[in-house]
Coordinates of C-alpha atoms in Angstrom, one line a residue:
I1 CA 138.5 -39.5 124.2
S2 CA 137.4 -38.6 127.3
N3 CA 133.3 -39.4 128.2
L4 CA 132.8 -35.7 128.5
I5 CA 133.9 -35.1 125.7
Q6 CA 131.8 -38.6 123.3
I7 CA 129.1 -36.9 126.0
E8 CA 129.7 -34.0 123.7
E9 CA 129.7 -35.2 120.4
C10 CA 126.2 -36.7 120.7
A11 CA 124.8 -33.4 122.1
R12 CA 125.6 -31.9 119.2
A13 CA 124.9 -34.6 117.0
L14 CA 121.2 -34.7 118.3
G15 CA 120.8 -31.3 118.4
C16 CA 121.3 -31.7 114.3
F17 CA 118.1 -33.9 114.1
I18 CA 115.9 -33.3 116.7
D19 CA 114.3 -29.6 116.4
P20 CA 115.0 -27.5 119.2
S21 CA 111.0 -27.0 120.4
S22 CA 111.9 -31.2 121.3
Y23 CA 114.6 -30.6 123.8
L24 CA 114.1 -27.1 124.8
E25 CA 110.4 -28.1 126.1
I26 CA 112.6 -30.8 128.2
L27 CA 114.9 -29.1 129.4
I28 CA 114.7 -25.8 129.9
P29 CA 111.8 -27.5 133.1
H30 CA 114.5 -29.0 134.4
I31 CA 117.0 -26.0 134.6
T32 CA 114.5 -23.2 136.1
G33 CA 113.4 -25.7 139.0
E34 CA 110.1 -26.9 137.7
Y35 CA 111.3 -30.6 137.8
N36 CA 113.4 -30.8 140.8
T37 CA 113.7 -27.7 143.2
D38 CA 116.1 -28.9 144.5
A39 CA 118.8 -29.5 142.5
S40 CA 122.5 -27.9 142.6
M41 CA 123.9 -25.7 140.5
L42 CA 126.0 -27.8 139.9
E43 CA 123.9 -30.1 138.4
T44 CA 121.6 -27.5 136.6
G45 CA 125.6 -26.3 134.6
K46 CA 125.2 -29.8 134.2
T47 CA 122.5 -29.1 131.8
L48 CA 122.4 -25.5 131.1
K49 CA 125.8 -27.2 129.0
V50 CA 124.4 -29.7 127.7
L51 CA 121.0 -27.7 126.6
S52 CA 125.0 -25.8 124.6
W53 CA 126.5 -28.7 123.3
M54 CA 122.2 -29.2 121.5
M55 CA 121.8 -25.8 120.5
M56 CA 125.5 -25.8 118.9
G57 CA 124.6 -29.3 116.5
S58 CA 121.0 -27.1 115.5
P59 CA 121.0 -25.2 112.5
P60 CA 120.4 -21.3 113.6
V61 CA 117.0 -21.1 111.1
L62 CA 115.6 -23.2 113.8
L63 CA 116.2 -21.5 117.1
T64 CA 116.0 -18.4 116.2
C65 CA 112.2 -18.2 117.2
H66 CA 113.7 -19.7 120.7
I67 CA 115.3 -16.5 121.8
P68 CA 112.9 -15.2 123.6
E69 CA 111.9 -18.9 125.6
I70 CA 116.0 -19.1 125.9
C71 CA 117.0 -15.5 127.3
S72 CA 114.3 -16.4 129.8
M73 CA 115.3 -19.2 130.5
L74 CA 118.3 -17.8 131.4
T75 CA 117.2 -14.6 133.4
H76 CA 115.0 -17.6 135.6
E77 CA 114.8 -17.0 139.4
N78 CA 116.5 -19.9 140.3
L79 CA 119.7 -19.1 138.4
M80 CA 119.7 -15.6 139.0
T81 CA 119.9 -15.8 142.7
S82 CA 121.5 -18.6 143.5
L83 CA 124.2 -18.8 146.8
Q84 CA 125.5 -21.4 145.3
Q85 CA 129.2 -21.0 142.5

């Protein structure tokens, strides 16, 4: 199994057992650049991927109340105005 598949499986498993408010509190500031304004879009993309895997593992009922926060993060200025692909 490749490392990427192992990381995906671990992130999904974590999503099953960790409340979304806990991992969103950690990952969203990394994605929006609040923690590191010099983060490349590649780094941000990797964080988004981990977030997506964790969300896939989370029970939908626990994610529902976080939809506005997640949508706000996805439309954050740092993501929308990036010149990097």
